[in-house]
GROMACS .gro file of C-alpha atoms in nm:
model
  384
    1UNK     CA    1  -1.898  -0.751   1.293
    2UNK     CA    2  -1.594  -0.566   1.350
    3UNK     CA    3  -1.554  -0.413   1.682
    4UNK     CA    4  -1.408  -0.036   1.685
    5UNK     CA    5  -1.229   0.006   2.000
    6UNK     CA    6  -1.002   0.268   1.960
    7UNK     CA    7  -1.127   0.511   2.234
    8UNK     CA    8  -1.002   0.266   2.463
    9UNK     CA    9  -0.681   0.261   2.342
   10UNK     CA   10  -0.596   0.613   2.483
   11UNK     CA   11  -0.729   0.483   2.871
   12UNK     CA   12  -0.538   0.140   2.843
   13UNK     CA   13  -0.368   0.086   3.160
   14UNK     CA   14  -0.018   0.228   3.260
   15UNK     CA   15   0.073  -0.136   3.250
   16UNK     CA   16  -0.034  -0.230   2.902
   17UNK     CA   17   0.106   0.091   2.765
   18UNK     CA   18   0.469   0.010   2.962
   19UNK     CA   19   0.500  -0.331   2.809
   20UNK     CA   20   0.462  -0.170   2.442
   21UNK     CA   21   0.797  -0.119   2.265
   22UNK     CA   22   0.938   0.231   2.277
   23UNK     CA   23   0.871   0.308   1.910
   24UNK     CA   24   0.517   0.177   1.903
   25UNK     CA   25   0.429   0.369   2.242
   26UNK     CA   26   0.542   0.669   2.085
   27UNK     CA   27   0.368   0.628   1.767
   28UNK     CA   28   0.030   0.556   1.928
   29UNK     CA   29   0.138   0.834   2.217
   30UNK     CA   30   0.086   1.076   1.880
   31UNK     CA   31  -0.217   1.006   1.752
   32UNK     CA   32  -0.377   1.197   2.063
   33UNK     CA   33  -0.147   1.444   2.100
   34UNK     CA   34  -0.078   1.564   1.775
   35UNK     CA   35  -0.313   1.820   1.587
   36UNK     CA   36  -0.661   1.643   1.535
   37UNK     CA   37  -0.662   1.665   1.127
   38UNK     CA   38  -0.354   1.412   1.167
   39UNK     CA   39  -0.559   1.155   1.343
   40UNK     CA   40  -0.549   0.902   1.013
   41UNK     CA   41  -0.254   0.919   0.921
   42UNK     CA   42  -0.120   0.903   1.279
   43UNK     CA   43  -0.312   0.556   1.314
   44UNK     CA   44  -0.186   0.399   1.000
   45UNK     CA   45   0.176   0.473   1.031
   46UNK     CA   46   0.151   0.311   1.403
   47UNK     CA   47  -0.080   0.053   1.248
   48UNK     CA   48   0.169  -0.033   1.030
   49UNK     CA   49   0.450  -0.027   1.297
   50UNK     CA   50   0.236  -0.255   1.532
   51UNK     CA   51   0.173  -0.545   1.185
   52UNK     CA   52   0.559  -0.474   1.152
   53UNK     CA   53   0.628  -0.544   1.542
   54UNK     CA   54   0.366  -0.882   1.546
   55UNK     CA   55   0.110  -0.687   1.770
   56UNK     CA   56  -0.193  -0.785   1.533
   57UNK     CA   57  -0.456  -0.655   1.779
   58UNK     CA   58  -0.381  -0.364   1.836
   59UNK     CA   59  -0.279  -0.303   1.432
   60UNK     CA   60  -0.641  -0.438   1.352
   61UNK     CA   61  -0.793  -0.183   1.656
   62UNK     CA   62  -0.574   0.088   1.476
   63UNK     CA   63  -0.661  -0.026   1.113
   64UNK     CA   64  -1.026  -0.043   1.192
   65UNK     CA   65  -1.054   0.325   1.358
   66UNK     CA   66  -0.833   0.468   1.082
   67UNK     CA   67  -1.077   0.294   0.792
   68UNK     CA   68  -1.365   0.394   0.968
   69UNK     CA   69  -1.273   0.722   0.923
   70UNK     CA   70  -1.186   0.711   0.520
   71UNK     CA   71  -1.537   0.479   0.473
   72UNK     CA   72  -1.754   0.731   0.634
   73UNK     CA   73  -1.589   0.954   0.336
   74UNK     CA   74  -1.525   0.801   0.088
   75UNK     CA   75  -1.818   0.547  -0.008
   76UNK     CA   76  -1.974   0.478  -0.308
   77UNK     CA   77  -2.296   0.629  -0.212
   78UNK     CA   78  -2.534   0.960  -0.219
   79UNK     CA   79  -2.459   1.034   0.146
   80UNK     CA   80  -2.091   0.976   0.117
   81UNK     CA   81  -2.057   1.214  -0.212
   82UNK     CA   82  -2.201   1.491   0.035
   83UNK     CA   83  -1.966   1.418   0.282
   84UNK     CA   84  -1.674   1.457   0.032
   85UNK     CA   85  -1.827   1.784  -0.090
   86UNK     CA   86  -1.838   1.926   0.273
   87UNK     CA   87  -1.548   1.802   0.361
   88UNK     CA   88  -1.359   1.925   0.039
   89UNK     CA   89  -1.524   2.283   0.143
   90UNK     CA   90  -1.465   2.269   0.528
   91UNK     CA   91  -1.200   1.990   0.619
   92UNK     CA   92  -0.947   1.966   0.354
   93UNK     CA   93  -0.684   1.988   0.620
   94UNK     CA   94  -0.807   1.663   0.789
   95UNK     CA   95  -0.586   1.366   0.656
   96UNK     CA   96  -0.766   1.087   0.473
   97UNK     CA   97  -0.508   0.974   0.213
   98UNK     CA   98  -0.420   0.974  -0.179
   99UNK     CA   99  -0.675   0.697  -0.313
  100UNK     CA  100  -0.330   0.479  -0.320
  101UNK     CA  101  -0.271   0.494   0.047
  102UNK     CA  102  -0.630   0.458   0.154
  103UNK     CA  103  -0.648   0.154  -0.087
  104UNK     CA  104  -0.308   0.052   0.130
  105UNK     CA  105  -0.518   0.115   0.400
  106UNK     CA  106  -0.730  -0.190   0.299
  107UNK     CA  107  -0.484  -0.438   0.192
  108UNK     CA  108  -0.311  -0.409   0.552
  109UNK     CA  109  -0.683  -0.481   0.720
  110UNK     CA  110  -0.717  -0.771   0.478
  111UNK     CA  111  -0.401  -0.911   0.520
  112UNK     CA  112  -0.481  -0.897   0.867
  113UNK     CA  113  -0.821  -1.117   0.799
  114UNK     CA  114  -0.610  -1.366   0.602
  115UNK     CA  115  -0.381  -1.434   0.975
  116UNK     CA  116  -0.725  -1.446   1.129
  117UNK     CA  117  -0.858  -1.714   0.885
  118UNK     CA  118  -1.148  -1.493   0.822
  119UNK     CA  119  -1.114  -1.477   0.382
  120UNK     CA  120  -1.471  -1.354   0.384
  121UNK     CA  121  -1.376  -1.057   0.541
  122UNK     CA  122  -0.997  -1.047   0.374
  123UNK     CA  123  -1.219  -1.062   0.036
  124UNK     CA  124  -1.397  -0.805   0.137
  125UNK     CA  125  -1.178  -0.551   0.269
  126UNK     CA  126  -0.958  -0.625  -0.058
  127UNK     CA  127  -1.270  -0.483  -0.294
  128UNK     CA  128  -1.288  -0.179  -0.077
  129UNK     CA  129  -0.953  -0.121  -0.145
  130UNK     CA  130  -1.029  -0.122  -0.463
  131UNK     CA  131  -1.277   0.089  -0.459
  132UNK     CA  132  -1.056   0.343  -0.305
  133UNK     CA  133  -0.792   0.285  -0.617
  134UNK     CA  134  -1.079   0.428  -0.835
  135UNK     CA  135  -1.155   0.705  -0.631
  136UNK     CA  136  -0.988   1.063  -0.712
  137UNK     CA  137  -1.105   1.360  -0.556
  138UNK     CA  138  -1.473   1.346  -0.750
  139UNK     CA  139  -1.341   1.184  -1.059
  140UNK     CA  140  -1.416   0.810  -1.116
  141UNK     CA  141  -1.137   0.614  -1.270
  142UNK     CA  142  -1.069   0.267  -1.406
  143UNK     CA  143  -0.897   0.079  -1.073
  144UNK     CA  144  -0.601  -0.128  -1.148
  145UNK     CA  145  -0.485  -0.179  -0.813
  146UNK     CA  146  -0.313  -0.531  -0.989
  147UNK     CA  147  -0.224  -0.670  -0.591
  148UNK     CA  148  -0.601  -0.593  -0.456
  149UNK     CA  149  -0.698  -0.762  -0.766
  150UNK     CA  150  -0.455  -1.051  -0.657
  151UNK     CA  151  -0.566  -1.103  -0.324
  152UNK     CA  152  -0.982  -1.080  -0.368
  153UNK     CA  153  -0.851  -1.344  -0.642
  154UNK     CA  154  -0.613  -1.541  -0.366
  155UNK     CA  155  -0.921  -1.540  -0.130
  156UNK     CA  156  -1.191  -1.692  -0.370
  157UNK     CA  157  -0.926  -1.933  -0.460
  158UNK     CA  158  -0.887  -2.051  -0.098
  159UNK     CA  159  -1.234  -2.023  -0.024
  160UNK     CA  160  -1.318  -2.237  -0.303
  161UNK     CA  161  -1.540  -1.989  -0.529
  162UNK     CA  162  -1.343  -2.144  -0.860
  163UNK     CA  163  -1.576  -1.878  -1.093
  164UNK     CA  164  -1.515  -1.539  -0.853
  165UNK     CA  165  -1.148  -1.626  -0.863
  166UNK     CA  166  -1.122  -1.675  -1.246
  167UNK     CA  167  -1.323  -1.367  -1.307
  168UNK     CA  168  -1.091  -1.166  -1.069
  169UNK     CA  169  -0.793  -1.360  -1.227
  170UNK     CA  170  -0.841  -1.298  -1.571
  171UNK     CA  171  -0.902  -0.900  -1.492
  172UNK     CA  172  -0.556  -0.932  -1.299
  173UNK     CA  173  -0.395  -1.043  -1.657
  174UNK     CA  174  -0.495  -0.755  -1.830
  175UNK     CA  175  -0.279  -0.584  -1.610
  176UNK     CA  176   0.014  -0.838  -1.545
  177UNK     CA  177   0.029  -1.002  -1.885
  178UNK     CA  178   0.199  -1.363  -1.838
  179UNK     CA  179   0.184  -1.355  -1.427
  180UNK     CA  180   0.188  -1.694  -1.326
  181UNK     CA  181  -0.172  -1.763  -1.164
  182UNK     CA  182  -0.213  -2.010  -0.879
  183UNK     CA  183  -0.211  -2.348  -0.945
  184UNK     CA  184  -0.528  -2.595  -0.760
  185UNK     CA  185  -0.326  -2.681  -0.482
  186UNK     CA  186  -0.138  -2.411  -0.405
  187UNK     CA  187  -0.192  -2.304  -0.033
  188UNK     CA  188  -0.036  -2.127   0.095
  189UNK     CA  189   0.043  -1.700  -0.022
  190UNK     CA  190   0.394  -1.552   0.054
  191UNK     CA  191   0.411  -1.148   0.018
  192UNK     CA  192   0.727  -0.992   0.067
  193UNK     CA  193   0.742  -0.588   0.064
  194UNK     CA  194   1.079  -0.409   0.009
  195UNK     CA  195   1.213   0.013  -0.051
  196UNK     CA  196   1.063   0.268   0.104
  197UNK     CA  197   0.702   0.474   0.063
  198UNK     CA  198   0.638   0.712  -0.231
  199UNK     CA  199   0.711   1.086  -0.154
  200UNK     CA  200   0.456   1.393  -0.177
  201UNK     CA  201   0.666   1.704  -0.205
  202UNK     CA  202   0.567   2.057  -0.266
  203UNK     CA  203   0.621   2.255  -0.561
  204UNK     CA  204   0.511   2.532  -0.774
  205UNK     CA  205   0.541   2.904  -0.682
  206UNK     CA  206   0.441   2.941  -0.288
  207UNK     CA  207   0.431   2.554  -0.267
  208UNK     CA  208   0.106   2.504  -0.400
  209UNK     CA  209   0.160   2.227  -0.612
  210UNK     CA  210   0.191   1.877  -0.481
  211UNK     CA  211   0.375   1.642  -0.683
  212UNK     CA  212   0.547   1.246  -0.624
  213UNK     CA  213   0.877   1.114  -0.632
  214UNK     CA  214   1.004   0.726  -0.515
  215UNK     CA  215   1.127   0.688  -0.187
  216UNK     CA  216   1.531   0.719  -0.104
  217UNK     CA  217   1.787   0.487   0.017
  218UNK     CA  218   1.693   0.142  -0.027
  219UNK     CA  219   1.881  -0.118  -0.233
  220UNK     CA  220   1.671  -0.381  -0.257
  221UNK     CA  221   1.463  -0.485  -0.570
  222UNK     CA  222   1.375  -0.809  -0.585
  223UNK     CA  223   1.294  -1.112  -0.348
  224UNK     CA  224   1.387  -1.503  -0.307
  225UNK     CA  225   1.302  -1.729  -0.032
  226UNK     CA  226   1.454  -2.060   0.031
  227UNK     CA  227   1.249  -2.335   0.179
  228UNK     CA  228   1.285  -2.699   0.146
  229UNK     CA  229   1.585  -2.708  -0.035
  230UNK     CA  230   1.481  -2.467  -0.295
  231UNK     CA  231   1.534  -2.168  -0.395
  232UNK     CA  232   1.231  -1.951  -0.553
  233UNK     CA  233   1.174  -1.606  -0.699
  234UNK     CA  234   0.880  -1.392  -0.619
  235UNK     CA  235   0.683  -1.153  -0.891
  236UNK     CA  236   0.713  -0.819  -0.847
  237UNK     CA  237   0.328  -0.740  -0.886
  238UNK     CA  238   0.273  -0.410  -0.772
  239UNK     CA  239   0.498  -0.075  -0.753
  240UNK     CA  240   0.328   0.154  -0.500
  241UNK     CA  241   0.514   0.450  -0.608
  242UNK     CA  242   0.315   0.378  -0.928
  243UNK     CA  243   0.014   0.359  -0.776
  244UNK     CA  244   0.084   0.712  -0.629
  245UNK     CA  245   0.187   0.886  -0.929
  246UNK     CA  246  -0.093   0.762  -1.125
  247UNK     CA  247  -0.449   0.758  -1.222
  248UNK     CA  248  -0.648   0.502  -1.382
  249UNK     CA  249  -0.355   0.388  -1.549
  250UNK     CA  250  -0.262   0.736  -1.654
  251UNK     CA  251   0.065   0.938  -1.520
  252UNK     CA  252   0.061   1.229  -1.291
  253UNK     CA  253   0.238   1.537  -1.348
  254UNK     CA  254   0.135   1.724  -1.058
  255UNK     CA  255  -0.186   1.793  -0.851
  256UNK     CA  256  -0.313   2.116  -0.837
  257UNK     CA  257  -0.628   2.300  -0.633
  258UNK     CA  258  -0.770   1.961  -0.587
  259UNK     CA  259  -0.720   1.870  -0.978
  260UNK     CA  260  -0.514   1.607  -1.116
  261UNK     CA  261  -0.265   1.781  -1.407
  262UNK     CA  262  -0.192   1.455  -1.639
  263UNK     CA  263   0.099   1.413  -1.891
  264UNK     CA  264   0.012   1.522  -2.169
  265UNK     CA  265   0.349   1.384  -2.385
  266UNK     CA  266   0.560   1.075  -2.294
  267UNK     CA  267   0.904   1.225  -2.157
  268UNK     CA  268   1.260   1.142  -2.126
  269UNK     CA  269   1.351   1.068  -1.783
  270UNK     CA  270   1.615   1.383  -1.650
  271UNK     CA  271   1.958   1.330  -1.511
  272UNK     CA  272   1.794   1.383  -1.175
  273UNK     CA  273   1.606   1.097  -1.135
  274UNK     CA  274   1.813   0.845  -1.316
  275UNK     CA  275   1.787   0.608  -1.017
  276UNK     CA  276   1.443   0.600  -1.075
  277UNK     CA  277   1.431   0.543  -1.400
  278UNK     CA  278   1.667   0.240  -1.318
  279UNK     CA  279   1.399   0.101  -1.079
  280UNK     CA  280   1.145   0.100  -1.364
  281UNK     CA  281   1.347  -0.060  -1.609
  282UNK     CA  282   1.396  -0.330  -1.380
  283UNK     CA  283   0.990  -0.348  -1.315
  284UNK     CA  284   0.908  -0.321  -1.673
  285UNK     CA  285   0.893  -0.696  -1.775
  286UNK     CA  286   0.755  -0.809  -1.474
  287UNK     CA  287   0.456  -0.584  -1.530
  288UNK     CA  288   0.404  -0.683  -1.891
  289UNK     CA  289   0.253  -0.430  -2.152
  290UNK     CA  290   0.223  -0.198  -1.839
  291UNK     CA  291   0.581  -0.220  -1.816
  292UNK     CA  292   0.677   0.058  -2.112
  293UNK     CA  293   0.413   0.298  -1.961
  294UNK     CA  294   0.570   0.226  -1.608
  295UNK     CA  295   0.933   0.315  -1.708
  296UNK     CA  296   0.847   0.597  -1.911
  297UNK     CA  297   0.680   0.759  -1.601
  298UNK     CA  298   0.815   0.662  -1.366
  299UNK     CA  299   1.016   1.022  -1.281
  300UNK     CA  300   0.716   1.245  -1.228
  301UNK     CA  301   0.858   1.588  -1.363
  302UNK     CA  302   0.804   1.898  -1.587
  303UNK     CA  303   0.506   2.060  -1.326
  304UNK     CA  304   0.431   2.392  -1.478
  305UNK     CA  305   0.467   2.757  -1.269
  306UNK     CA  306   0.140   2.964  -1.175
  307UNK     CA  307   0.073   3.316  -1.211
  308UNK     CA  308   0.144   3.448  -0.897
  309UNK     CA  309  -0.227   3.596  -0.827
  310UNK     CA  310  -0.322   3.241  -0.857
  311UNK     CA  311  -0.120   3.136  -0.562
  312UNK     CA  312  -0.295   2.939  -0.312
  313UNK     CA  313  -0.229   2.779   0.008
  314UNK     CA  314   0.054   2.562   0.015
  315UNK     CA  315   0.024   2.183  -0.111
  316UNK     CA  316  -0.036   1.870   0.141
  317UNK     CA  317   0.244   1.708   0.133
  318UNK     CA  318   0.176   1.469   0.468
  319UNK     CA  319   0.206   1.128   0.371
  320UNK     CA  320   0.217   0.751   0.519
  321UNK     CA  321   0.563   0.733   0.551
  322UNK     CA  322   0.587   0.357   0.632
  323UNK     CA  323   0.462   0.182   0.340
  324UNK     CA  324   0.690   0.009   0.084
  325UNK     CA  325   0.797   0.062  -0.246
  326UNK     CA  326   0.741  -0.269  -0.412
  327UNK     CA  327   0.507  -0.610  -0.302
  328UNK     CA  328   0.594  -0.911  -0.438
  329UNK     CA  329   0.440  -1.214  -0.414
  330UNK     CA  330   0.449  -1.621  -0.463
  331UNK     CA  331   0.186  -1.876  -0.410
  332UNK     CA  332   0.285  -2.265  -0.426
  333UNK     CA  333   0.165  -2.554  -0.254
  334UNK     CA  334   0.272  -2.582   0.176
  335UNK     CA  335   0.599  -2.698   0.231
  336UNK     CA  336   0.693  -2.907   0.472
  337UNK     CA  337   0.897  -2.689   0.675
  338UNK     CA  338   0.735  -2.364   0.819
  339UNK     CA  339   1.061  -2.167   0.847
  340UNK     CA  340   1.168  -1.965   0.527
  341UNK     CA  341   1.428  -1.768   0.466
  342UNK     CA  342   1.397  -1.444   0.263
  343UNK     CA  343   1.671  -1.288   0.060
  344UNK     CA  344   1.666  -0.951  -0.124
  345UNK     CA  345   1.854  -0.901  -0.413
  346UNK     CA  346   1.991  -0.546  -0.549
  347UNK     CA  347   1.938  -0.462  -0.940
  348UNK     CA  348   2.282  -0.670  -0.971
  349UNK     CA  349   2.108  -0.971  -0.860
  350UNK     CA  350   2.348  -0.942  -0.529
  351UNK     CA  351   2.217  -1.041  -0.198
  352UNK     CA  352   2.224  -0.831   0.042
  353UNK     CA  353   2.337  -0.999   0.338
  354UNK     CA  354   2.222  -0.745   0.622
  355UNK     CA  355   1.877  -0.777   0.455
  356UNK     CA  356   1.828  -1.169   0.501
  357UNK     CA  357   1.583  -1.249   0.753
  358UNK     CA  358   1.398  -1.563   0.869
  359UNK     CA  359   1.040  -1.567   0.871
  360UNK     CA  360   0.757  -1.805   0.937
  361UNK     CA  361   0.438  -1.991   0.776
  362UNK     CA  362   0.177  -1.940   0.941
  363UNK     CA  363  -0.142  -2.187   0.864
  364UNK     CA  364  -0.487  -2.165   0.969
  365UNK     CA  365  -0.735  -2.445   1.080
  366UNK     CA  366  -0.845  -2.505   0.720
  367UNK     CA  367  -0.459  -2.514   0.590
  368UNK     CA  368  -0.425  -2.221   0.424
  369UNK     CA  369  -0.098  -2.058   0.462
  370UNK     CA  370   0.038  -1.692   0.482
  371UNK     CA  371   0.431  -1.540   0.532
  372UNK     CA  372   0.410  -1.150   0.502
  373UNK     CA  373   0.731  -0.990   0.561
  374UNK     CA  374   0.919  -0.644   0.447
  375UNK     CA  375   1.297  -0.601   0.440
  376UNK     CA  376   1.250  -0.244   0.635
  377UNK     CA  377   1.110  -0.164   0.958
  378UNK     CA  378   0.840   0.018   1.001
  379UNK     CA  379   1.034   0.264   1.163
  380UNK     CA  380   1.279   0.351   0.853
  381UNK     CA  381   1.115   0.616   0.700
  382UNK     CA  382   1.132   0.924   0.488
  383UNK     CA  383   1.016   1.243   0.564
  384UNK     CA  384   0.853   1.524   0.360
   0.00000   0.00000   0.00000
């Protein structure tokens, strides 16, 4: 069983807390001294700083206190559906994430479980994510969360459950037409993450609408590493900014009083957000028949204005500011070297140089490999 000992974390010793870099000091400094209803989010943006920075522990300690919070929530269960309604009542103000970035919340723990060895656990924490993906406010819809679907896939494949993985698989390929599954002996998993996290912004008269747009300066699109004297591509498989702006497969205009506004038309994309419309056209083959849907929403516009007596309070727009934009991945079988590099390409198909970063295998006592890297720090963010 997983241990929750985050309460300690705020009495480690003077010592412990010195010999953390500035950044991550500061992050975890925050998540007591900041207003209480920004506990969560406080813990999974220096949870994600401390994966980014190598300290696993304390990113598992800070994973695991932030999940317990969202699970206690946000459960498929009687008890839990009365905890949403009081909470929806009483502590709306309380952070506990879009379904996307709890659902983040969950690949990050598993990916975690996977450096561990423990693909039991990685399995499981990847079908809570899911979970989350299907939860909106007290709507149920379809999950297609294609990179959880991936990785509870990757883990029965590893793990040697041939008929989970293929049932897992062939739900992936409804989603990623033509991905290129894993072969028997491929070993080891390499997931790259590039751009920045999706923004919430307000909008609407007052600010009481809350609506998404992509994240801001980044370059990078796609993703090559170079091992053993060859050069390979990875698969873009899953567009977070997507995953934000959608649900169940369906496109977000705006969200409103706690209610999801969907389009109701498919749109042009405006001179505004041309850049975006750029980055779907580039994701558009790689996500198959989801690919025309993507691009044509991938600009989330056209949110419609209120009656001013039906002003309320002004939207949430907090977000986790340190995820990505885009996960790619690549399974093959282990090379024989365990240093990689890792190259990220603009929508030219340029390198960028400054980018390129060296990265390592890492293999666990039953020879199953994992290289997780992201070509931003955890510490170049956007904010609201």
């Amino acid at each position: 069983m997983r241990r929750y000992l985050f309460a300690l974390l705020l009495a480690l010793p003077a010592a412990v807390m010195a010999s953390l870099p500035p950044s991550l000091d500061q992050a975890v400094q925050r998540i007591s001294a900041d207003d209480a209803n920004n506990r969560v989010l406080n813990q999974l943006q220096a949870a994600t700083l401390a994966l980014d920075l190598g300290n696993r522990e304390l990113a598992g300690e800070l994973f695991d206190a932030a999940l317990a919070t969202i699970t206690s929530v946000y459960a498929d269960s009687e008890q839990a559906a009365r905890a949403r309604s009081l909470w929806y009542d009483e502590g709306a103000k309380d952070f506990k994430g879009e379904p996307y970035e709890r659902a983040m919340a969950f690949y990050y723990r598993g990916l975690l479980d996977m450096y561990a060895g423990d693909y039991e656990n990685a399995r499981a924490s990847f079908k809570s994510g899911l979970l989350q993906d299907a939860f909106a406010e007290e709507e149920q819809h379809r999950a297609d969360f294609a990179l959880l679907m991936f990785l509870e896939a990757w883990s029965s494949h590893v793990l040697g459950a041939r008929g989970l993985a293929d049932e897992r698989f062939e739900e992936l390929l409804t989603f990623r037409p033509g991905f290129r599954l894993p072969e028997a002996n491929h070993r080891l998993l390499v997931m790259v993450e590039t751009g920045k996290a999706p923004r919430k912004l307000q909008d609407g008269i007052g600010g009481n609408v809350l609506v998404y747009r992509p994240g801001r300066r980044f370059r990078e699109e796609a993703v090559r590493i170079r091992v053993d004297g060859k050069a390979l591509d990875l698969t873009p498989i899953e567009s977070i900014f997507w995953q934000a702006s959608s649900r169940g497969g369906r496109p977000i205009d705006s969200i409103l009083e706690g209610q999801v506004q969907f389009k109701q038309t498919t749109q042009s994309v405006s001179a505004d957000v041309s850049g975006v419309a750029a980055h779907a056209t580039m994701l558009s083959p790689a996500f198959g028949a989801a690919g025309g849907v993507f691009a044509g929403v991938a600009a989330v516009a056209g949110v419609a204005t209120l009656a001013t007596s039906r002003v309320k309070a002004r939207a949430d727009h907090r977000f986790w500011n340190n995820l990505p934009d885009k996960v790619h991945v690549l399974t093959m079988p282990m090379p024989a070297s365990r240093e990689v590099q890792v190259e990220f390409l603009d929508a030219s198909g340029a390198v960028i140089n400054e980018l390129t970063q060296t990265a390592r295998i890492e293999v666990d006592a039953a020879g199953r490999g994992v290289l997780w890297a992201r070509a931003r720090r955890a510490t170049d963010v956007d904010r609201p």
